[in-house]
Short mmCIF file of C-alpha atoms in Angstrom, two decimals:
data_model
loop_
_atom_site.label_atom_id
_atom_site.label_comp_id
_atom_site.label_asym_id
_atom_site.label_seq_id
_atom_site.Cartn_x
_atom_site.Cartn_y
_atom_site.Cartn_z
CA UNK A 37 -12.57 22.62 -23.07
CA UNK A 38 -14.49 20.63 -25.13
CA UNK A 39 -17.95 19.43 -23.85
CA UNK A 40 -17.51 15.44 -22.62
CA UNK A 41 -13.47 16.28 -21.84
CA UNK A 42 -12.28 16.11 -18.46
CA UNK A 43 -9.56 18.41 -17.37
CA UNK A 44 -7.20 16.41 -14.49
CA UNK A 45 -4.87 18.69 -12.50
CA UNK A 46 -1.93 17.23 -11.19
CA UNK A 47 0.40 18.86 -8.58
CA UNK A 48 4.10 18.71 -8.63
CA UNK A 49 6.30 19.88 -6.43
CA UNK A 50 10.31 19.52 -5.85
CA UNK A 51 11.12 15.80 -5.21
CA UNK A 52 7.87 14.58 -6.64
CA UNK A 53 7.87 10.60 -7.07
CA UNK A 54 8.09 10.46 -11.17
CA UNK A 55 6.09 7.48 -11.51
CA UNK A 56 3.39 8.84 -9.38
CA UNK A 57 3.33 11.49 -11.63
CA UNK A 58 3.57 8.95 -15.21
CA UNK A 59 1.60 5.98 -13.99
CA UNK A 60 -1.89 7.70 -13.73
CA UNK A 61 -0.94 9.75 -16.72
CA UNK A 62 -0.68 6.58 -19.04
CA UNK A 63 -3.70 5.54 -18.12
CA UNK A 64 -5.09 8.20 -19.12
CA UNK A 65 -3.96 8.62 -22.08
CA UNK A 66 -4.54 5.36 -23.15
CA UNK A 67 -7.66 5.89 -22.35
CA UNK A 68 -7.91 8.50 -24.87
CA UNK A 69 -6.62 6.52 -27.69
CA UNK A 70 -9.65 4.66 -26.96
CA UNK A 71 -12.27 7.03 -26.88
CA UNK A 72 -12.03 8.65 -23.84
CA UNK A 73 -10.92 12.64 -23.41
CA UNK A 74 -9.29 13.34 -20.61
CA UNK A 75 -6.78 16.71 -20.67
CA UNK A 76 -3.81 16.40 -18.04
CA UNK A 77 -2.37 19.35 -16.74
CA UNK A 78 0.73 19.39 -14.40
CA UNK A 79 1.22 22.68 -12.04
CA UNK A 80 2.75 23.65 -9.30
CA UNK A 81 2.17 25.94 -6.80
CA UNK A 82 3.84 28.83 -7.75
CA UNK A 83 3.88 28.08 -11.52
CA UNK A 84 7.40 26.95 -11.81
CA UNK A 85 8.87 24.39 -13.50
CA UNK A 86 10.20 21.20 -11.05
CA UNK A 87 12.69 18.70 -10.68
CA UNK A 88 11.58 14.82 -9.48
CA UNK A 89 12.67 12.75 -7.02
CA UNK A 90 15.65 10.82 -9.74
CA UNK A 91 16.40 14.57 -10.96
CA UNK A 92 14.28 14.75 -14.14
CA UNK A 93 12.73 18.64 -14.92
CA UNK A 94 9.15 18.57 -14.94
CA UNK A 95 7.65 21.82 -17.14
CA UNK A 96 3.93 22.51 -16.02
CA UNK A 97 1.68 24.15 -17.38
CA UNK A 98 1.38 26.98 -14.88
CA UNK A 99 0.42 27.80 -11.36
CA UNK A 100 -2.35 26.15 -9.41
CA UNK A 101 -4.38 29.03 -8.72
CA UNK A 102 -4.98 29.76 -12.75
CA UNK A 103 -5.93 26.52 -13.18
CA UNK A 104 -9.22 26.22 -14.83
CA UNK A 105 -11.70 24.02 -12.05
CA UNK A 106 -10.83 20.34 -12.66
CA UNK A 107 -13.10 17.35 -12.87
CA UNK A 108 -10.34 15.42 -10.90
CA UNK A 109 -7.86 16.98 -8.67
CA UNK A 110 -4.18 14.42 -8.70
CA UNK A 111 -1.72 14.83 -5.42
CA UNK A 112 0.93 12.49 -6.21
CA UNK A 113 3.50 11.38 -3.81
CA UNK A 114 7.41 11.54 -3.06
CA UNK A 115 10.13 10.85 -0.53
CA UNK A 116 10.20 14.06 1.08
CA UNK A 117 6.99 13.05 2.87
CA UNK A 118 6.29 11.99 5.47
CA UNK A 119 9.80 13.45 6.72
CA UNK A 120 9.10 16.83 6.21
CA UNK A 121 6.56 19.05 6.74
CA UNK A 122 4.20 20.24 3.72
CA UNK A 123 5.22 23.45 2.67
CA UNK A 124 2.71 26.18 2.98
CA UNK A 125 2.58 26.97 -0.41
CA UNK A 126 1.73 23.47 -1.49
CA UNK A 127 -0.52 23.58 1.44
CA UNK A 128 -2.56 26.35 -0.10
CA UNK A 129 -2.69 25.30 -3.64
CA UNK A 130 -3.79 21.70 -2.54
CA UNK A 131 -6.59 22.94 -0.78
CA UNK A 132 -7.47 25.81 -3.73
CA UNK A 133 -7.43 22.81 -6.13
CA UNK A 134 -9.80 20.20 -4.10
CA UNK A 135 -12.53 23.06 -3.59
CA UNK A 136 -12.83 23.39 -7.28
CA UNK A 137 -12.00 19.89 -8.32
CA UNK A 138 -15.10 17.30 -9.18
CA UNK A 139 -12.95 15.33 -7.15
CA UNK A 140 -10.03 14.63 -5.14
CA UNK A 141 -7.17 11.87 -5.38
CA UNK A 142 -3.71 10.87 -4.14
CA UNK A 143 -0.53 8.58 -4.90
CA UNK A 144 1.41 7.15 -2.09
CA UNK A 145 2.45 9.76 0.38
CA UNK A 146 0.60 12.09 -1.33
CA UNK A 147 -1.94 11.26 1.65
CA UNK A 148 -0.01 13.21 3.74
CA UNK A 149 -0.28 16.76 2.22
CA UNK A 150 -4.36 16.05 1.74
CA UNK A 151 -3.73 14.79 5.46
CA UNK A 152 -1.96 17.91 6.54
CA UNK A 153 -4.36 20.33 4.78
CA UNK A 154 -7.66 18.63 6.97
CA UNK A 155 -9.22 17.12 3.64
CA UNK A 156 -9.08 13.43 4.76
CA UNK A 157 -10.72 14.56 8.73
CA UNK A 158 -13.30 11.92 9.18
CA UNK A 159 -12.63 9.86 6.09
CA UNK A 160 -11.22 6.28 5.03
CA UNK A 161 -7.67 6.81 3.32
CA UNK A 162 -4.59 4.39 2.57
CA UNK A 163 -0.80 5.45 1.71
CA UNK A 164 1.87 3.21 1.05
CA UNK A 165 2.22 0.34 3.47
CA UNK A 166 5.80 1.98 5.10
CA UNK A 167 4.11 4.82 6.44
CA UNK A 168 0.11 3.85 7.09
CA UNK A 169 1.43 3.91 11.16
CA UNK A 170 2.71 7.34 10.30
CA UNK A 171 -0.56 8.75 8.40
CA UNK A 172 -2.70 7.37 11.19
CA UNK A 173 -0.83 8.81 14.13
CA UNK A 174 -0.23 12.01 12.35
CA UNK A 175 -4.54 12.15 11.65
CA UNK A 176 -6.04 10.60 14.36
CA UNK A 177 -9.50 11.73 12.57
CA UNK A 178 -8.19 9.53 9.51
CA UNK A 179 -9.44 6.37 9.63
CA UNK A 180 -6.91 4.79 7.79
CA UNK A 181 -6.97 1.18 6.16
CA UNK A 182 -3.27 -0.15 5.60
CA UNK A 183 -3.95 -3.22 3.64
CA UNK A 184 -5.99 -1.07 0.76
CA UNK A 185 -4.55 -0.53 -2.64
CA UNK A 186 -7.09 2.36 -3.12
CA UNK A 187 -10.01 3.72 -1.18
CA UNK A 188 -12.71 5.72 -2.16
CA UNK A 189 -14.58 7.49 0.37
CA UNK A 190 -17.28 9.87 -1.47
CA UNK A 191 -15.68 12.17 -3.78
CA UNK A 192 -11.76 11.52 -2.04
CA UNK A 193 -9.45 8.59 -3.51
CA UNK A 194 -6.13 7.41 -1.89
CA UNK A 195 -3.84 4.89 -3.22
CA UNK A 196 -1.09 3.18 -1.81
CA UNK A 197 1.95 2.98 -3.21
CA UNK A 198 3.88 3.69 -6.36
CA UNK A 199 2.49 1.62 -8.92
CA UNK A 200 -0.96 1.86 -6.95
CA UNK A 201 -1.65 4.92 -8.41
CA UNK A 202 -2.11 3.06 -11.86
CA UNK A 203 -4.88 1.24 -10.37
CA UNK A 204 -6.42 3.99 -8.90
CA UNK A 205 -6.56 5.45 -12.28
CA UNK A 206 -7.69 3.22 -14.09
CA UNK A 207 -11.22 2.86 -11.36
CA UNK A 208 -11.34 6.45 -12.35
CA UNK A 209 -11.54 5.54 -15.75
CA UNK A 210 -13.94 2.76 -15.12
CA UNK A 211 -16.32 5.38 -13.64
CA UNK A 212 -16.34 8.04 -16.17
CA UNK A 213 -16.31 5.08 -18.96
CA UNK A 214 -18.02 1.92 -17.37
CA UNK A 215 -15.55 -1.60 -17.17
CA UNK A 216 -15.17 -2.07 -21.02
CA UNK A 217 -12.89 1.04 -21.50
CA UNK A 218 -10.84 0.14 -18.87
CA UNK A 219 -10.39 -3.32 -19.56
CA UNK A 220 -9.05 -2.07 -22.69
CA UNK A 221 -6.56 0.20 -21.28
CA UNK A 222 -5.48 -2.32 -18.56
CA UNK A 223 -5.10 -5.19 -21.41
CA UNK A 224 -3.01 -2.16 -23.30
CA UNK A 225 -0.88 -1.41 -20.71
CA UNK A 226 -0.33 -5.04 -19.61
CA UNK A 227 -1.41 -4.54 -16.18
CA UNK A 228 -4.06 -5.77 -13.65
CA UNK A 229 -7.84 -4.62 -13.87
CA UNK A 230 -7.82 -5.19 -10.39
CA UNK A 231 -4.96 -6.99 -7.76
CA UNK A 232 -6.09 -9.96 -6.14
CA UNK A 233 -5.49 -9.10 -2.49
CA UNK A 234 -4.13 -6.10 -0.87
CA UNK A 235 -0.54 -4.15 -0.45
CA UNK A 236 0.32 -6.90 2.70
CA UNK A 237 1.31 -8.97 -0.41
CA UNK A 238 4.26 -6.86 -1.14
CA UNK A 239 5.50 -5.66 2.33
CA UNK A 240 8.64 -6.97 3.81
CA UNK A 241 8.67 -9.76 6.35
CA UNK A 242 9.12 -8.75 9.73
CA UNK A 243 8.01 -5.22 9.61
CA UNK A 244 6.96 -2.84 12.66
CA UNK A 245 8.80 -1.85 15.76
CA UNK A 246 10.05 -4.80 18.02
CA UNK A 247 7.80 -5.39 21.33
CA UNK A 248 9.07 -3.59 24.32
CA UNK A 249 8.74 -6.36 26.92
CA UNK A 250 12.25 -8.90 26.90
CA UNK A 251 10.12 -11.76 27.16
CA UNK A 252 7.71 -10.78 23.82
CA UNK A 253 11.27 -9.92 21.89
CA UNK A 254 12.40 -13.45 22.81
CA UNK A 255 10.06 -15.20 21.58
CA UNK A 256 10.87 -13.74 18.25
CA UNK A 257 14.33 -15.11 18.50
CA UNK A 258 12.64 -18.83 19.46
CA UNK A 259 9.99 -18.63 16.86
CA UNK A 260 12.81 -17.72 13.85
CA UNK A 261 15.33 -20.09 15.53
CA UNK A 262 12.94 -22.88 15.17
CA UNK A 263 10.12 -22.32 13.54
CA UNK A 264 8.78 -26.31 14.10
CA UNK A 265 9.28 -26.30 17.66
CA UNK A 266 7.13 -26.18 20.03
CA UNK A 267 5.61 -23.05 20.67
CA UNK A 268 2.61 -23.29 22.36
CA UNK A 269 1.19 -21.16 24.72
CA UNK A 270 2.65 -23.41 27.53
CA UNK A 271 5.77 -24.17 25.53
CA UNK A 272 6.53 -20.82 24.97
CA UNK A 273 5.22 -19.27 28.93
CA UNK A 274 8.18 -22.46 30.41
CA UNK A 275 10.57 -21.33 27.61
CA UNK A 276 10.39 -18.00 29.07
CA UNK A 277 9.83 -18.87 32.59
CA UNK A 278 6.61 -16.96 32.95
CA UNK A 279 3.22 -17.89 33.59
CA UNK A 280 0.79 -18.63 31.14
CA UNK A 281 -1.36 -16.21 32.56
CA UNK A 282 1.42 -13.31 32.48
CA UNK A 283 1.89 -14.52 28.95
CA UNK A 284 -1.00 -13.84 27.42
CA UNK A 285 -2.10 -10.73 29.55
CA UNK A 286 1.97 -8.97 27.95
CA UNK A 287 0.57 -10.24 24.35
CA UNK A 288 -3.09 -8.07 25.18
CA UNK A 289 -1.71 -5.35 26.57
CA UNK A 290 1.54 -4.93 24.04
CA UNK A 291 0.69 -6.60 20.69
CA UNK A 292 -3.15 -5.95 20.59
CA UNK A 293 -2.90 -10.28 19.46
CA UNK A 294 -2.72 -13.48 21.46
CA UNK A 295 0.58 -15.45 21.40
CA UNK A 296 -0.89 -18.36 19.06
CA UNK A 297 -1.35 -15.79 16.66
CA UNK A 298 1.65 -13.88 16.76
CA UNK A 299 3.57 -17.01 16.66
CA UNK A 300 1.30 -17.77 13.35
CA UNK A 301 2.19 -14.45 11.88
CA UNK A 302 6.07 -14.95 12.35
CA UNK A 303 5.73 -18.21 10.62
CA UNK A 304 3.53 -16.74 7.61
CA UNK A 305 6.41 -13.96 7.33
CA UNK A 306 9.13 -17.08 7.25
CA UNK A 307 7.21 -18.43 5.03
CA UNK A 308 6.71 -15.68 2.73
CA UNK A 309 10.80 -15.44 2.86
CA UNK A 310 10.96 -19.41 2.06
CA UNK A 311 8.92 -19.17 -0.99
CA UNK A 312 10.54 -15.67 -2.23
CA UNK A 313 13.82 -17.96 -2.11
CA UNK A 314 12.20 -20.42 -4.60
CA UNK A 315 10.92 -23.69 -2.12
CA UNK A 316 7.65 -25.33 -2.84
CA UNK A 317 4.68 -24.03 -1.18
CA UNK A 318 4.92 -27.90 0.82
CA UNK A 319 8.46 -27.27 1.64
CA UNK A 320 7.68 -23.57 2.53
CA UNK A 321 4.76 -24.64 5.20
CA UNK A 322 7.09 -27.55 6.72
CA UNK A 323 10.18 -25.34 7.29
CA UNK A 324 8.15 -22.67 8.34
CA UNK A 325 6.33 -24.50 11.48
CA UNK A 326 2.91 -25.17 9.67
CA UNK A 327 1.54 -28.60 10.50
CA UNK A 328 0.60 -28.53 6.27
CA UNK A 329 0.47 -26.84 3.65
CA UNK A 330 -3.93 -26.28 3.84
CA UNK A 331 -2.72 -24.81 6.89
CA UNK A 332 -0.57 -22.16 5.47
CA UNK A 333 -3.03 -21.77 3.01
CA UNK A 334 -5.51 -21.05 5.35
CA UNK A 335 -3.17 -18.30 6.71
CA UNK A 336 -2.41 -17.04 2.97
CA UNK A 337 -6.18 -16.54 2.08
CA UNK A 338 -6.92 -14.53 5.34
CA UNK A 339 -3.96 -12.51 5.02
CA UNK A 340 -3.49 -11.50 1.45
CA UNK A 341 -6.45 -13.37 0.00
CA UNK A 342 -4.11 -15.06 -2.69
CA UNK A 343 -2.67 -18.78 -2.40
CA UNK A 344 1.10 -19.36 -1.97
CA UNK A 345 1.38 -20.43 -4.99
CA UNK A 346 -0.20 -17.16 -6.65
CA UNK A 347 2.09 -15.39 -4.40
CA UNK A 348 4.76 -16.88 -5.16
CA UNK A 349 4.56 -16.63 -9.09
CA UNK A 350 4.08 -12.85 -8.85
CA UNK A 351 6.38 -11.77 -6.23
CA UNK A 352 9.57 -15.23 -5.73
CA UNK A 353 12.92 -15.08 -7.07
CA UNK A 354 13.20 -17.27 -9.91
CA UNK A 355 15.61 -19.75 -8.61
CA UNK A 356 17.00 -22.55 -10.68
CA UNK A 357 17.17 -26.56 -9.08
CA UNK A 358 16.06 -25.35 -5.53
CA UNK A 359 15.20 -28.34 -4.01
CA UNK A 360 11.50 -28.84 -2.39
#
């Protein structure tokens, strides 16, 4: 190895997320049409070739153990995990590669086979936004932040999902490099230095298990039904034909929230559906149960740190003559 490279060891494995393995990897070596020298080598842990998640071969270079000691250690992710447990062999070579390795990062689920091999015990991680709930009751001794697109806690990296992983890289490349070099590569590869707000952004509406009280699932059903009624805490305790009092002790005990702001969050999640459909940001906030749009707003800034109209360029379906 030449002195100034840096060697990056990747892991594969059968049914490996391809773009978890490629989207790092371009960064990289764009990075090294700009100055940079960073040497990528894929293994695996037994030193044969694989095949990723759509069915593509991946050749490596050879086993994990004869790896030479990395200055940056790559788990990437795939479907298999979190359903299935991480092999032992994968196990072994993880934890082989992140004693020698300068240090240690993951795409996606890829937290889960650090997770499973004690490496994130006592440290901030992310993973996709699906499966945070999974990582963190899997780990208890992760402290796991779902809304992150990366963390960095020491010498240990997580991303979150997918695409996340290009980000991830390219802080990487921002530390060995400074911002300059990385500007460059993001303004190459026509992606973001750095997201404006976290993965909440790109989650679907509506996610996480129902509540488990009838009266909390109903008040889904009124809130969706009609988003502009009334549902105060009164409104909502008569609707129900429960106290107030009852009410709000279900929402403390269940949801962890209060019932103004779980009502507020199934109206922000409307509302992210209204403007995915193509309505004005004006339209989206009256149809959604916000008294105005500063309101929503408000919500959007707190939540993803990004305007509804920011959101909605990046993420709605371009919709022609929707009225608003």
């Amino acid at each position: 190895m030449n002195a100034g490279s840096h060697r990056v060891a990747v892991l594969v494995y059968d049914g490996v997320k391809l773009l978890d393995v490629a989207g790092p990897g371009e960064v990289f070596g764009e990075a090294n049409l700009l100055g940079a020298d960073y040497r990528i080598a894929l293994v695996s842990a037994s030193g044969a070739d694989v095949t990723s998640s759509i069915g593509m071969r991946i050749a490596v270079e050879g086993s994990a153990a004869r790896e030479p000691d990395p200055g940056t250690f790559l788990m990437p992710g795939g479907d298999i995990y979190p359903r299935t447990p991480v092999a032992p062999d994968l196990a072994e070579a993880t934890r082989d590669l992140a004693a020698r390795a300068g240090r240690v990062a993951s795409v996606c689920s890829g937290a889960f086979v650090l997770g499973a091999t004690g490496l994130l015990n006592g440290k901030r991680a992310t993973t996709h936004w699906k499966i945070t709930g999974e990582l963190a009751a899997r780990h208890p001794q992760v402290r796991v932040e779902p809304d992150a697109i990366y963390v960095r806690d020491g010498t240990t990296y997580t991303s979150a999902g997918v695409t996340a992983g290009i980000d991830l890289a390219l802080a990487l490349v921002e530390e060995d490099h400074g911002p300059d070099l990385s500007r460059e590569v993001a303004r190459s590869l026509v992606v973001y230095l750095q997201r404006a707000g976290g993965q909440s952004q790109f989650s679907a509406p509506l996610q996480g298990p129902p509540p488990r009280s009838p009266a909390l699932r109903g008040i889904v059903d009124l809130v969706t039904a009609d988003p502009a009624g009334d549902h105060s805490l009164t409104g909502l305790a008569g609707r129900l034909n429960v106290s107030t009092r009852h009410l709000t002790r279900l929402f403390r005990e269940e949801m962890g929230t209060t019932p103004a702001r779980y009502v507020e969050s199934i109206r922000f999640d409307i509302a992210k559906s209204l403007l995915d459909q193509g309505h004005t940001a004006t339209r989206a906030a009256s149809l959604a149960g916000f008294p105005s749009y500063e309101s929503l707003r408000r919500v959007f800034a707190r939540e993803l740190s990004l305007s509804p109209t920011a959101y909605q360029r990046r993420f709605a379906t371009a919709r022609r003559d929707q009225p608003g």
